Coordinates of C-alpha atoms in Angstrom, one line a residue:
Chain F
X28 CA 103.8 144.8 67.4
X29 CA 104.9 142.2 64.8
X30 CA 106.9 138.9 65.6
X31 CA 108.3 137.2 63.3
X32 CA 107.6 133.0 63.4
X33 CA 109.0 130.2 61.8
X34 CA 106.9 127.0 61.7
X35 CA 108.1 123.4 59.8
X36 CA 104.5 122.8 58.7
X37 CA 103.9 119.0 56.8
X38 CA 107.7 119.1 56.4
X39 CA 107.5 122.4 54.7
X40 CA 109.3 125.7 56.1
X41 CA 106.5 128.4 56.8
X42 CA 107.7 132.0 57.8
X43 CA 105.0 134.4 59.4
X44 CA 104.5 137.8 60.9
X45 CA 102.2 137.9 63.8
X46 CA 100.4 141.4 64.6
X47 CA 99.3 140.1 68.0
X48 CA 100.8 137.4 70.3
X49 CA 97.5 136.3 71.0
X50 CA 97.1 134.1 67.9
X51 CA 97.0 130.4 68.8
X52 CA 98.3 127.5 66.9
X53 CA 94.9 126.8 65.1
X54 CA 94.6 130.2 63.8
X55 CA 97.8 130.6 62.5
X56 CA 97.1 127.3 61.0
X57 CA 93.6 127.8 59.6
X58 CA 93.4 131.9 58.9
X59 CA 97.4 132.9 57.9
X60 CA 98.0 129.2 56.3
X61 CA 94.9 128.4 55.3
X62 CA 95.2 125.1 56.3
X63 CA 91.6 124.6 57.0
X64 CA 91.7 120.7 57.8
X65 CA 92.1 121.3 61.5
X66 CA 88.9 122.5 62.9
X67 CA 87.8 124.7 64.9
X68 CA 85.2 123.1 67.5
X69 CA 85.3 124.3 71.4
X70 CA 88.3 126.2 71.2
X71 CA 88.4 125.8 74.4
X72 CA 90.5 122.3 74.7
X73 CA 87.7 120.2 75.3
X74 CA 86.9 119.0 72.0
X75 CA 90.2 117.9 70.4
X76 CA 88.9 118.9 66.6
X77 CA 92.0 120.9 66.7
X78 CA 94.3 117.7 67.7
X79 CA 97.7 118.4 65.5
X80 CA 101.1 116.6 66.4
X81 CA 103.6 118.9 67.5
X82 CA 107.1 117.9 67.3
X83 CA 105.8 114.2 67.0
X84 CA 103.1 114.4 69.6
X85 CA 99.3 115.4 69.6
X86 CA 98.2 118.5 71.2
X87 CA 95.0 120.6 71.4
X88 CA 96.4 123.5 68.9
X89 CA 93.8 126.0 70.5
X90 CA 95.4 125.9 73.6
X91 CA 98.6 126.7 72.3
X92 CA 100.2 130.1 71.5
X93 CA 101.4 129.7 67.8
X94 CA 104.1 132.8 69.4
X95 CA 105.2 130.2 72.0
X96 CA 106.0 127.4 69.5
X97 CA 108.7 129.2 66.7
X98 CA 110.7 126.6 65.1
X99 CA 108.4 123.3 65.9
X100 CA 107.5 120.8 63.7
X101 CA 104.2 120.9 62.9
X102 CA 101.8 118.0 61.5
X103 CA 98.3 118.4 60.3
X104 CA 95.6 115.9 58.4
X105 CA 96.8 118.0 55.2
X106 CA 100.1 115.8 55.5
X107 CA 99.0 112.8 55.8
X108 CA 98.2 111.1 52.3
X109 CA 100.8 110.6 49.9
X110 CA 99.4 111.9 46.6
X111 CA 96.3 110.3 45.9
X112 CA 97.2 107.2 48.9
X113 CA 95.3 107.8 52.0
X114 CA 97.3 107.2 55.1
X115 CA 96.4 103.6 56.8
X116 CA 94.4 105.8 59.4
X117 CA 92.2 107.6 57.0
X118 CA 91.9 104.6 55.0
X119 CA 91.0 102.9 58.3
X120 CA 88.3 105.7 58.9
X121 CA 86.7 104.9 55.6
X122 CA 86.9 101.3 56.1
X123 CA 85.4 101.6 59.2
X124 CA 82.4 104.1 58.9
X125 CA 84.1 106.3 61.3
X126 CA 82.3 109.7 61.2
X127 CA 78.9 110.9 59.9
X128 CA 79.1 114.6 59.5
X129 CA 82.8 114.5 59.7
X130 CA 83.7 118.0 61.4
X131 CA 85.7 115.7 64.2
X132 CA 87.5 113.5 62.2
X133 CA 91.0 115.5 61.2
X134 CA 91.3 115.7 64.8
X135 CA 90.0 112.1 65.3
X136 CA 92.7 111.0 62.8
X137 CA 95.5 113.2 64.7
X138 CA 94.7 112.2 67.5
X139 CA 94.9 108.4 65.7
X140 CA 98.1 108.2 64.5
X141 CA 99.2 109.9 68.2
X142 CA 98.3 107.6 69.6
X143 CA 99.8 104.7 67.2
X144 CA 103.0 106.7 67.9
X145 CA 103.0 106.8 71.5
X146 CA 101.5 102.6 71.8
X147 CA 104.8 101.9 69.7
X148 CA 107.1 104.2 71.4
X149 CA 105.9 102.2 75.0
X150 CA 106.3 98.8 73.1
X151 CA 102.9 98.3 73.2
X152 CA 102.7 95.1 70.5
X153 CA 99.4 94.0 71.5
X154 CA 96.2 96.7 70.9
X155 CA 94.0 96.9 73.9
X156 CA 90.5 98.2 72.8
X157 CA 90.2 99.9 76.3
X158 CA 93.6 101.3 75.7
X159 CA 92.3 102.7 72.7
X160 CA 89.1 104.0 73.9
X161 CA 91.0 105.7 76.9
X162 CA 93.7 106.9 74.3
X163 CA 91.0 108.5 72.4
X164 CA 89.0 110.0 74.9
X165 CA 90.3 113.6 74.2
X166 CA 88.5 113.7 71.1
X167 CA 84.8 114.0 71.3
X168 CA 82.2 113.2 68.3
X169 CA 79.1 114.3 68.4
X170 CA 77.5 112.3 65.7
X171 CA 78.5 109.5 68.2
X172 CA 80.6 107.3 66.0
X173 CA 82.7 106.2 68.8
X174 CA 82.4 102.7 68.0
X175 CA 83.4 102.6 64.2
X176 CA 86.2 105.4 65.6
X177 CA 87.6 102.7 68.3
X178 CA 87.2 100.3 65.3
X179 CA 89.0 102.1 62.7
X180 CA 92.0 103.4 65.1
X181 CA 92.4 99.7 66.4
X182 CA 92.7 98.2 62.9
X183 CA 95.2 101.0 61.8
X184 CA 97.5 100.0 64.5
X185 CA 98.2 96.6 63.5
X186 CA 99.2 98.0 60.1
X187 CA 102.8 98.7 59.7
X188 CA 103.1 101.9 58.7
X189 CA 100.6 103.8 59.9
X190 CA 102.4 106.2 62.8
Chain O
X15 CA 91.3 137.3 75.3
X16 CA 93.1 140.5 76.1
X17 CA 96.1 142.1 74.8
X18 CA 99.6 141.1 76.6
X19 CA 102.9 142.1 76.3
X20 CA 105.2 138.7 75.0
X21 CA 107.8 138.2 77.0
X22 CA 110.5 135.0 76.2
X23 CA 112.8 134.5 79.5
X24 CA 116.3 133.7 78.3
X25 CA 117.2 132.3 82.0
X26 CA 115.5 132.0 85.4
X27 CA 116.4 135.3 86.5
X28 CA 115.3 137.3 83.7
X29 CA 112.1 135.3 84.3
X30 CA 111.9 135.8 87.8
X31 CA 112.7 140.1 87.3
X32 CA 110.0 139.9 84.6
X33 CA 107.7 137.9 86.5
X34 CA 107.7 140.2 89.9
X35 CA 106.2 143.3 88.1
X36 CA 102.4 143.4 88.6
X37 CA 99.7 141.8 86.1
X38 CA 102.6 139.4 85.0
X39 CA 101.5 135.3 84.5
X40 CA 104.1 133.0 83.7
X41 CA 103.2 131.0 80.7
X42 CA 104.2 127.1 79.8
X43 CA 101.9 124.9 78.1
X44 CA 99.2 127.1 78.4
X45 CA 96.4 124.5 78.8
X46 CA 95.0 125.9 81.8
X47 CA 96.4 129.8 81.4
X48 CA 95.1 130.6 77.9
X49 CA 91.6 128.4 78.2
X50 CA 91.2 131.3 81.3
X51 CA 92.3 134.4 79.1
X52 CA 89.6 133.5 76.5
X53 CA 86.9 132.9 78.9
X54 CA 87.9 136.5 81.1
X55 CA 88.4 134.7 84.1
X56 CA 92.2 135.3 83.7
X57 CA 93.6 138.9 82.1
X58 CA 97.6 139.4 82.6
X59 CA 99.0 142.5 81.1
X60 CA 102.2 140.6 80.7
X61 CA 103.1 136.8 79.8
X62 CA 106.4 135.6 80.3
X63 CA 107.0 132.2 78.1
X64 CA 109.1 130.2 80.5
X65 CA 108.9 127.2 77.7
X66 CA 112.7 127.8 76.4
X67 CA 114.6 128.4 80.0
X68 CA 117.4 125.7 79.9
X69 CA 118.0 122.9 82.3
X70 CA 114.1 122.7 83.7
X71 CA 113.3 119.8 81.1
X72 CA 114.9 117.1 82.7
X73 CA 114.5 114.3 85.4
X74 CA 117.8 113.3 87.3
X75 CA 118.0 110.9 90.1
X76 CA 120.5 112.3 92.9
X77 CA 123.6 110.7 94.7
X78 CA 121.3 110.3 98.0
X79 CA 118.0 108.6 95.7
X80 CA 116.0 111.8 95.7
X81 CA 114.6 112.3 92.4
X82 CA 114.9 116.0 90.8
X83 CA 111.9 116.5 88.8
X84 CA 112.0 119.6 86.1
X85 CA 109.2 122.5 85.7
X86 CA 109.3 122.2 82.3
X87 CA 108.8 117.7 82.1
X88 CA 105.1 117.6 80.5
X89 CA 103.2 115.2 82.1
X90 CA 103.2 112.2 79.6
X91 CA 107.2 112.4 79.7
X92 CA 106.8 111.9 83.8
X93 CA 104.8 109.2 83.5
X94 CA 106.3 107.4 80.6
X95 CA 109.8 107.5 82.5
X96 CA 111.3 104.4 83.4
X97 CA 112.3 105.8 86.6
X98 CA 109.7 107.2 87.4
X99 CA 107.0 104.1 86.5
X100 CA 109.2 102.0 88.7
X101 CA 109.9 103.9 91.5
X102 CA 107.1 106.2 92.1
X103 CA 104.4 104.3 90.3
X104 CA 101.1 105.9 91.7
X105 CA 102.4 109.0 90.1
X106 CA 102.9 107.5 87.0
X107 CA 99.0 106.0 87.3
X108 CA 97.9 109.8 89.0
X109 CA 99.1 111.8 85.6
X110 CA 97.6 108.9 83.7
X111 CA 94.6 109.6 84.4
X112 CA 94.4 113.5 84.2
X113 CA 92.7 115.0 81.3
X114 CA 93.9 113.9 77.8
X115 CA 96.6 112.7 75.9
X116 CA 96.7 115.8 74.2
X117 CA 96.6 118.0 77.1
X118 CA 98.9 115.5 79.0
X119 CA 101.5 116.0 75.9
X120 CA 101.1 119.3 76.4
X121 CA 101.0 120.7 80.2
X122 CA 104.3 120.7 82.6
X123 CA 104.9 119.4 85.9
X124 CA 104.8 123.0 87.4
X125 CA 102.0 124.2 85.8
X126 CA 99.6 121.1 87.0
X127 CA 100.4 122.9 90.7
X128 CA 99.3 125.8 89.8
X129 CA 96.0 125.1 87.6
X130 CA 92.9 127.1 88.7
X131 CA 90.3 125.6 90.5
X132 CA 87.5 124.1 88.3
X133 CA 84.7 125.4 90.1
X134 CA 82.2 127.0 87.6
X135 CA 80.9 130.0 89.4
X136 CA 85.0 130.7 89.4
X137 CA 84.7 130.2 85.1
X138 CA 81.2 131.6 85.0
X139 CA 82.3 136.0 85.3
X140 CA 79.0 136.9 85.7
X141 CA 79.2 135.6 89.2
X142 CA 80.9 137.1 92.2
X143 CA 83.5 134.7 93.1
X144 CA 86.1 136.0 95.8
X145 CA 89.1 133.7 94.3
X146 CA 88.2 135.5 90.8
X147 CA 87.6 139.0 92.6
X148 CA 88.4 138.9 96.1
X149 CA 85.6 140.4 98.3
X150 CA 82.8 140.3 96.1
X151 CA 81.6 137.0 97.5
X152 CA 81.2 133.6 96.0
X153 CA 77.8 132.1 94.2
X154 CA 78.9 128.6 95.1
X155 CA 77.9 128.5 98.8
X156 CA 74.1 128.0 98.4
X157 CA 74.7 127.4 94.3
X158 CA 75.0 123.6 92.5
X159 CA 77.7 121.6 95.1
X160 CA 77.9 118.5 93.8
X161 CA 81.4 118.3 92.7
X162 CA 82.5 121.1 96.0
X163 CA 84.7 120.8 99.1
X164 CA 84.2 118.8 102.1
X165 CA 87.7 119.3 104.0
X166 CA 88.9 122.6 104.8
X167 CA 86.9 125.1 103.2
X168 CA 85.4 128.7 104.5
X169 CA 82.5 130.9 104.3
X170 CA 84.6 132.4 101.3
X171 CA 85.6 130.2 99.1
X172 CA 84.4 126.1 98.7
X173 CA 86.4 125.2 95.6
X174 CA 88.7 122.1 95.2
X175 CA 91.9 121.8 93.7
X176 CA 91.4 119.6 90.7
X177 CA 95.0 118.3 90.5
X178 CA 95.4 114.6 90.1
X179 CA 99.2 114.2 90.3
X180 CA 99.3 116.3 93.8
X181 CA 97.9 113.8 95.5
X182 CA 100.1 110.9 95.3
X183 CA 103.2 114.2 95.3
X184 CA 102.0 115.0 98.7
X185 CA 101.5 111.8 99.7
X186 CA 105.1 110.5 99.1
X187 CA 106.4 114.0 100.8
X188 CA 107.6 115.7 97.5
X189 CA 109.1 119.4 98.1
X190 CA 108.5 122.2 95.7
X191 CA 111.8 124.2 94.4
X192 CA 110.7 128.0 94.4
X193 CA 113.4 130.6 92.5
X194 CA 112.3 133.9 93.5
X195 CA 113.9 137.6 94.1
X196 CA 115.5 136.1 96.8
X197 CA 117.2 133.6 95.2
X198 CA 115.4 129.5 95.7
X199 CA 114.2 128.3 98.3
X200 CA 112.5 124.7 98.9
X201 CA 108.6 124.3 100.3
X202 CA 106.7 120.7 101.4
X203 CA 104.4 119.7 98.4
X204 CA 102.0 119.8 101.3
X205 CA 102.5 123.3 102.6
X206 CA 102.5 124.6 99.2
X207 CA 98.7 125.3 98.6
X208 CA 96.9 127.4 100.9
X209 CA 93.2 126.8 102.6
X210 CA 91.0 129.5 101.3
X211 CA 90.3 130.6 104.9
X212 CA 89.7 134.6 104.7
X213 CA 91.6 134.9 101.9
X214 CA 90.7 132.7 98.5
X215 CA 92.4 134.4 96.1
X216 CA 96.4 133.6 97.8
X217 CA 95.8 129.8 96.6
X218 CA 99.4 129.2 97.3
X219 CA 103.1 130.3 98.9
X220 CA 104.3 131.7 96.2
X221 CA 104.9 135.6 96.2
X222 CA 104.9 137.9 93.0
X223 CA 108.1 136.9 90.7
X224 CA 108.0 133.5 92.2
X225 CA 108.3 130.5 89.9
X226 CA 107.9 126.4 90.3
X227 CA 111.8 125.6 88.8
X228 CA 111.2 121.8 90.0
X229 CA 110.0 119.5 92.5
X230 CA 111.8 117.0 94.4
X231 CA 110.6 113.0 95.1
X232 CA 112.8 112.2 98.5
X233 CA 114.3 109.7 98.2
X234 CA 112.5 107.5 100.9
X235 CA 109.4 107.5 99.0
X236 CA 110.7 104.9 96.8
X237 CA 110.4 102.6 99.3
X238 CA 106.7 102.4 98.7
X239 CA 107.2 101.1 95.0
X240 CA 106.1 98.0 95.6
X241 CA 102.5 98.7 97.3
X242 CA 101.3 102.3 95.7
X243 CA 98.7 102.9 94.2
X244 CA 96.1 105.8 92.5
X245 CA 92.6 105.4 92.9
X246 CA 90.4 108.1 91.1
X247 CA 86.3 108.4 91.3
X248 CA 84.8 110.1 88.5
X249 CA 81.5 110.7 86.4
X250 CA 83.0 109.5 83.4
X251 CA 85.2 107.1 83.1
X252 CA 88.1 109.1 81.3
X253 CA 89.1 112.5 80.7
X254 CA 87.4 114.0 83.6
X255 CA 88.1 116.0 86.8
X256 CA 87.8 113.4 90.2
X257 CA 84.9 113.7 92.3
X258 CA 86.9 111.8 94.8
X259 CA 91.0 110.0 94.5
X260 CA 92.7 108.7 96.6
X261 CA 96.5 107.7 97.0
X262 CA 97.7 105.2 99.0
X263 CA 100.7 103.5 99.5
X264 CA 102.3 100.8 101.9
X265 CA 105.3 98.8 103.2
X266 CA 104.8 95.5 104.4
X267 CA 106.6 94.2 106.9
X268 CA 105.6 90.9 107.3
X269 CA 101.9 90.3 108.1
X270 CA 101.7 93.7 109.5
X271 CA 102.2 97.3 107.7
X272 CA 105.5 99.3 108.2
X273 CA 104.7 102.9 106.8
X274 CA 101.8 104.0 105.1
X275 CA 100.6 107.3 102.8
X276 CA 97.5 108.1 102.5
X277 CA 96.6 110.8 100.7
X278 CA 92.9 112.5 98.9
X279 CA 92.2 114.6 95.9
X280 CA 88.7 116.2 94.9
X281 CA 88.0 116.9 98.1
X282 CA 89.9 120.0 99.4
X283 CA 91.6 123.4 97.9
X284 CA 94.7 121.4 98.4
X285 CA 95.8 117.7 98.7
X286 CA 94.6 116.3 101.8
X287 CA 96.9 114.5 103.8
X288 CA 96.6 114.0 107.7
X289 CA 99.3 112.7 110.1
X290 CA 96.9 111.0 112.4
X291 CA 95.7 108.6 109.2
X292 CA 99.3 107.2 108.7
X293 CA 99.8 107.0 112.0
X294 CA 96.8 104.2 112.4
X295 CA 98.5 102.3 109.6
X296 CA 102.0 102.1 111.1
X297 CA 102.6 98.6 112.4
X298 CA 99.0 97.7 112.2
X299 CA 97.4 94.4 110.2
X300 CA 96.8 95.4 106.9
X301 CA 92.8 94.8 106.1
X302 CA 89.4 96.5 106.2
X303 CA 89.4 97.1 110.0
X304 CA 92.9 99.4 109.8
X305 CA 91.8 100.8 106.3
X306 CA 88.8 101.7 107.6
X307 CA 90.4 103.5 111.1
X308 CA 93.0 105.3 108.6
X309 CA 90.0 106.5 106.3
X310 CA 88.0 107.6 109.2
X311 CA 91.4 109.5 110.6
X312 CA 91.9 110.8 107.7
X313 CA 88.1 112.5 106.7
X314 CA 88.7 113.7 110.8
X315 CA 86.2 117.1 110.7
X316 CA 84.9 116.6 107.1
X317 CA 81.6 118.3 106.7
X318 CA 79.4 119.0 103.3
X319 CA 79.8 122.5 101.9
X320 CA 76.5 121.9 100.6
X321 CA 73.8 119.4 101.0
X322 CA 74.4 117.9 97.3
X323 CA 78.3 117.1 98.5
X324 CA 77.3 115.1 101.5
X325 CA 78.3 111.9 99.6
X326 CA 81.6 112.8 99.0
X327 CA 82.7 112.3 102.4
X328 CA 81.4 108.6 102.7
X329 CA 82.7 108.1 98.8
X330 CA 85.8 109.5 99.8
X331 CA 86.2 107.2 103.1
X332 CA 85.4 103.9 100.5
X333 CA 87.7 105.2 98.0
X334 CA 90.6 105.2 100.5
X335 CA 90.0 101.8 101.6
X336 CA 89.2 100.9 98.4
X337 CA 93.0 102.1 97.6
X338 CA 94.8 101.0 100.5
X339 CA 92.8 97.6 99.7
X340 CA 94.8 97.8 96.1
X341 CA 98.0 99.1 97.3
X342 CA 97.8 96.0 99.6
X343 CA 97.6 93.5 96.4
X344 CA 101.0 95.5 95.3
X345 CA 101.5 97.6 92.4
X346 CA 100.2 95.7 89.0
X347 CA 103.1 94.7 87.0
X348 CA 101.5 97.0 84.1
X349 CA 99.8 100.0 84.2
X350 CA 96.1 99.2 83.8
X351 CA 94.5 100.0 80.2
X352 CA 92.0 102.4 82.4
X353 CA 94.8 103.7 85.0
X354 CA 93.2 104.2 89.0
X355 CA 89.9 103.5 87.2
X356 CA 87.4 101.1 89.6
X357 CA 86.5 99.5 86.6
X358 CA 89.4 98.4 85.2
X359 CA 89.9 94.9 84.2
X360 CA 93.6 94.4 86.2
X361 CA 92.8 96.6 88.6
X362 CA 91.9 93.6 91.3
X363 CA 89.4 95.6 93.2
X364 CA 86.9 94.0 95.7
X365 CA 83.0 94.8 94.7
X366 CA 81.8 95.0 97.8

């Protein structure tokens, strides 16, 4: 069996084979694109280390059929920075002592600038730490940086371009 | 995982000729479907991607005020709809706080009716478990209870269904639109799952080649708008399954109640809603004495499935007056930071 995909991946046109319909969105991502900045935790879509925006919006890429999803628009941590500029949410992290071992935090980030997305889309001027922590509850860490996480993500929000 | 064969349905027919031949799942978001093919529970020979079939995307209010509700909406695009904050608003606050925001992004309307239970002796394959293999018994009666059924379960089977937006569906009288072989028919939200009785592994209506096209809000139960509300119990404070919810929802008339809907989740394989609890609500004062009567009507035969699940049924009787107590003080003009949480800030609630 071989079908043929076509993923828009960081803005770029990606054409794949599969072998097997059972690859998922993270694999195709990480093992035939070897774009290893989404990660691999649970796999089970409890975790959210795999968060990646699909079409605009974050989803748990292990519990998604890479088959299912020919011709989306895919956006992973690799697209964020532009050259050597971090996007606000990375910079955020940094700024903020967001992670410790860091195996969470593409998906943290992902899930970040989600969620910045979907607070502008409602009109949602004002950031609402409990808003945030809710907002960010799909993505566990655990080194336990939660509060330098909820710190970082509610900083980034109030800067302009950051979705 | 196993092996399938990939099917993509290019209308509802094909889907539903696809869909009738044996060992054939239908797939949408996936969230639920493909979590169970990598853990064995689930193992279809065939998926049938229902993801690109045209016109089940969409949310269209009818001529009459009936609300048509598409398969295919994902759960943040229900809740986030104007129409459907305003009018239906406890099933706004229901899908808001199910699982993630990722998973929300992700899963459908249809599919959140037809998730698996979450009971883990279901998950766990090493365990006989007649819903997974019908017959071979189930490990839960006797096993760890905690989170188990204390309305309408059997010998067989003592599971929940773990669906939050459900509740406050079969609470407001939503109806279920089924295209099958014989072309579509329409079932009550309410009639749509089955009790495990004898048989646990029929969890609904539905027969082989069946498939959810839509559901549909009537268009009476906007008339709770103003007074609904989606109360949710749970051991962490987001992004976790209920141990008890409740949805409630009122007209006032007056110092005295018109209609209520009472409705609880967490506690049954289906939503549990019960006649005899509206009943006690219609005309009466609103306040802890009719609450309480409702709750009591409502939890009518409740009994542990295992001595750890014995709370349940007073937590559950609380929760519903804690609700009704809520849908009383009228729907909040925003959605709370922490939707149906007890412990959110706006949420008004009496700590008693």
């Amino acid at each position: 069996m071989s079908i043929p995909l076509q993923l828009t991946v960081n803005g770029e046109r990606r054409d794949l084979v599969l072998e097997d319909p059972r690859v998922t969105l993270l694999d195709a991502l990480r093992e035939r694109l070897q774009l290893t900045g989404t990660k691999k935790g649970c796999d089970r879509g409890q975790c959210g280390a795999c968060t990646v925006l699909v079409d605009g919006a974050r989803v748990n890429a292990c519990l998604a059929l890479a088959v299912s999803h020919d011709g989306a628009r895919i956006e992973t941590v690799e697209g964020l920075a532009r050259g050597e500029a971090l996007h606000p949410v990375q910079a955020a992290f940094i700024a903020h002592d967001a992670f410790q071992c860091g195996f969470c935090t593409p998906g943290q980030i992902m899930s970040a600038v989600g969620l910045i997305r979907e607070m502008r889309a409602a009109g949602e001027t004002a950031v609402d730490v409990e808003r945030v922590r809710e907002g960010m509850s799909g993505n566990l860490c655990r080194c336990g940086a939660y509060a330098g996480i909820t710190e970082a993500v509610v900083a980034a929000a109030q800067t302009e371009d950051a979705a | 995982m196993n092996l399938f064969e990939y099917i993509r349905a290019g209308s509802v027919a094909e889907a539903v000729a696809a869909g009738a031949l044996p060992g054939t799942a239908y797939l949408a978001a996936g969230t639920n479907l493909l979590d169970l093919m990598k853990g064995g529970v689930a193992a279809p020979a065939r998926l049938v991607d229902i993801t690109r079939l045209p016109g089940l995307d969409g949310i269209a209010v009818a001529a009459d005020g009936a609300t048509h509700i598409g398969a295919l909406v994902r759960n943040s695009a229900l809740a986030s709809h104007p129409h459907i904050a305003k009018t239906y608003p406890m099933v706004a606050e229901a899908l808001l706080a199910g699982a993630s925001a990722q998973l929300r992004n992700a899963a459908t309307t249809a599919g959140n009716l037809m998730q698996r239970t979450r009971c883990p002796y279901f998950y766990d394959t090493a365990s006989p478990c007649n819903k997974r293999r019908p017959g071979s018994g189930c490990q839960a009666v006797g096993g760890a209870t905690r989170l188990h059924a204390v309305l309408g379960h059997s010998p067989h089977c003592i599971a929940v269904h773990a669906s939050d937006l459900c509740v406050p569906l079969a609470a407001l009288g939503a109806v279920v639109e089924i295209a099958g072989a014989g072309g579509t028919r329409t079932v009550p939200l309410g009639e749509f799952h089955r009790l495990p009785e004898d048989h646990p592994e029929r969890e609904t209506v539905l027969e082989p080649g069946d498939l959810v096209t839509g559901l549909i809000l009537p268009a009476e139960a906007a008339a709770f708008a103003g007074h609904g509300r989606y109360l949710k119990v749970r051991d962490r404070t987001s992004y976790a399954f209920a141990t008890v919810s409740a949805a409630a929802a009122l007209t006032l008339d007056g110092d005295r109640i018109g209609a209520g809907r009472l409705a609880l989740g967490g506690v049954a394989a289906k939503p549990w809603r019960v006649a005899e609890a509206e009943a006690v609500l219609a005309g009466a004062a609103p306040g802890a004495d009719a609450f309480g009567r409702a709750a009591d009507a409502l939890l009518a035969g409740a009994a542990p499935s295992g001595p750890a699940n014995a709370f349940k049924i007073e937590l559950a009787r609380r929760t519903v007056v804690r609700a009704l107590t809520l849908a009383q003080a009228g729907t909040p003009a925003r959605m709370p930071a922490l939707p149906a949480s007890p412990f959110a800030r706006s949420a008004g609630a009496l700590h008693a």
